[in-house]
C-alpha positions as a printed Julia matrix, in Angstrom:
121×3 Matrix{Float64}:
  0.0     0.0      0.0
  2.83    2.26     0.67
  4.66    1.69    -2.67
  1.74    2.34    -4.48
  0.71    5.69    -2.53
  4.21    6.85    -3.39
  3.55    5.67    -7.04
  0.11    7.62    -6.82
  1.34   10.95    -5.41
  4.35   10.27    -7.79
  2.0    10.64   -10.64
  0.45   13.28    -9.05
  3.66   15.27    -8.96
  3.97   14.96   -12.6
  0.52   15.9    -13.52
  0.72   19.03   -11.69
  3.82   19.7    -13.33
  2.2    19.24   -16.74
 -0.73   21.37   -15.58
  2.29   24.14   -14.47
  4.08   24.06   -17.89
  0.5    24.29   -19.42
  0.13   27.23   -17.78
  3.28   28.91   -18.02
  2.92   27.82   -21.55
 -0.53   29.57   -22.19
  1.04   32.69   -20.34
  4.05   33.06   -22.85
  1.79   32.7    -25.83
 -0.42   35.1    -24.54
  1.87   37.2    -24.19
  3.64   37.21   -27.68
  0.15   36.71   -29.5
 -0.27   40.61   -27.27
  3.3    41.61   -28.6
  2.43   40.24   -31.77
 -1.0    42.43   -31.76
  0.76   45.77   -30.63
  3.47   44.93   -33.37
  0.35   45.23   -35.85
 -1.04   47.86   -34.5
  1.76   50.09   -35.0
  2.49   49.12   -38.02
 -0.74   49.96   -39.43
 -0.4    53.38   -37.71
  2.82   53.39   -39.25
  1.49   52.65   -42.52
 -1.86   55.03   -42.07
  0.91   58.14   -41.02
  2.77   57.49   -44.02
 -0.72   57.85   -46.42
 -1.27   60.7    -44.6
  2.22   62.64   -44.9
  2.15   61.24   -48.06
 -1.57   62.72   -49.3
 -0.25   66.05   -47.61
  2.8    66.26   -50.13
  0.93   65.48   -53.1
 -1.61   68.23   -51.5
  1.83   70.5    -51.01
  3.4    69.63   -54.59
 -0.38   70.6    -56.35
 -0.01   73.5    -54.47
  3.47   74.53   -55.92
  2.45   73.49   -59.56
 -0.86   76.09   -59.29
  1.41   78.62   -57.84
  3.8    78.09   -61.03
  0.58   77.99   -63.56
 -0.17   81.23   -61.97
  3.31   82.85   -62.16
  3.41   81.78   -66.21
  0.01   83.04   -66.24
  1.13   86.44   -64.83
  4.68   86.51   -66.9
  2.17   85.76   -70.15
  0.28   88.71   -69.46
  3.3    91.14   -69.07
  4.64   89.62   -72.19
  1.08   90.36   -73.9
  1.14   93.92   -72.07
  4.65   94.5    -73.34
  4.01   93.24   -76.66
  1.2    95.62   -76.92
  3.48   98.3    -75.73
  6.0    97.72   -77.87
  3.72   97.73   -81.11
  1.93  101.1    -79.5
  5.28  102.77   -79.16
  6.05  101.5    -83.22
  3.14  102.99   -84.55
  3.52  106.1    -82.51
  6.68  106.55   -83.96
  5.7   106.1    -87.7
  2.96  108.69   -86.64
  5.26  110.6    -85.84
  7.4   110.61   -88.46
  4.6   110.89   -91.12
  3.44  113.55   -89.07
  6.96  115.06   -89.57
  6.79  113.97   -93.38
  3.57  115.77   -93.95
  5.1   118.85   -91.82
  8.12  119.43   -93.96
  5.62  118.55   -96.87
  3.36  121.49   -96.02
  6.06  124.13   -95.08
  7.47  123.34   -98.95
  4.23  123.73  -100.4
  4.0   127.23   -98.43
  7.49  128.16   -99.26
  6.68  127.6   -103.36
  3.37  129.05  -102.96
  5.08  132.29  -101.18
  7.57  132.05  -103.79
  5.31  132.1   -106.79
  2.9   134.71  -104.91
  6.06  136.61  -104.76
  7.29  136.25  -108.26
  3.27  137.05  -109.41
  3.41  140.34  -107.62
C-alpha cells in the first residue's frame, strides 16, 4: 500500500507539473500573440501616417504646380502687355514721323506758294 501511494502521489507530482508548464505555456503565448497584436497595430499606424504625410505632399506639390501655372500666367500677361506696348510705341513713332513727313511737306508747299505769290506780284 505504501509503494503504491508513493507511485500515486508520484504521478500526481507529474501531472501538476504538466498542468504548471500548461500554464506557463498559455502565459508566454499570450503574451507574444499581445506583442504580436501591438506589433500590428503600430504598423498599421505606421502605414496610415505614411498615407497621410504622403496625401499632404501630393496636397503641397499641387499647391506649388498652381502657384507656377499662376506665375506663367502672370509673366504671359506682361509679355502680352509688353508686346502691346511695344507695337503702340512703333506705330507712334511712324505717326510721328509721317506727321513730320507731312510737316516738312506742307512748309514746302507754303514756301513755293510764297515764292510764286512773290514772283506774281
Amino acid at each position: 500500500i505504501n509503494r503504491a501511494q508513493k507511485e500515486s502521489h508520484h504521478r500526481e507530482k507529474l501531472r501538476q507539473r504538466r498542468a504548471d508548464s500548461c500554464r506557463w505555456l498559455a502565459v508566454v503565448v499570450g503574451i507574444g500573440a499581445g506583442g504580436l497584436l501591438a506589433v500590428a497595430v503600430m504598423a498599421k499606424t505606421i502605414v496610415a501616417m505614411k498615407a497621410t504625410i504622403a496625401a499632404q505632399n501630393a496636397q503641397y506639390k499641387a499647391q506649388i504646380a498652381h502657384m507656377h501655372q499662376l506665375q506663367g500666367k502672370l509673366a504671359q500677361e506682361k509679355a502680352k502687355e509688353k508686346a502691346a506696348t511695344t507695337v503702340a510705341e512703333k506705330q507712334a513713332a511712324q505717326a510721328m514721323e509721317k506727321a513730320t513727313e507731312a510737316k516738312i511737306a506742307a512748309d514746302k508747299a507754303w514756301s513755293t506758294a510764297h515764292v510764286v505769290h512773290s514772283v506774281s506780284q
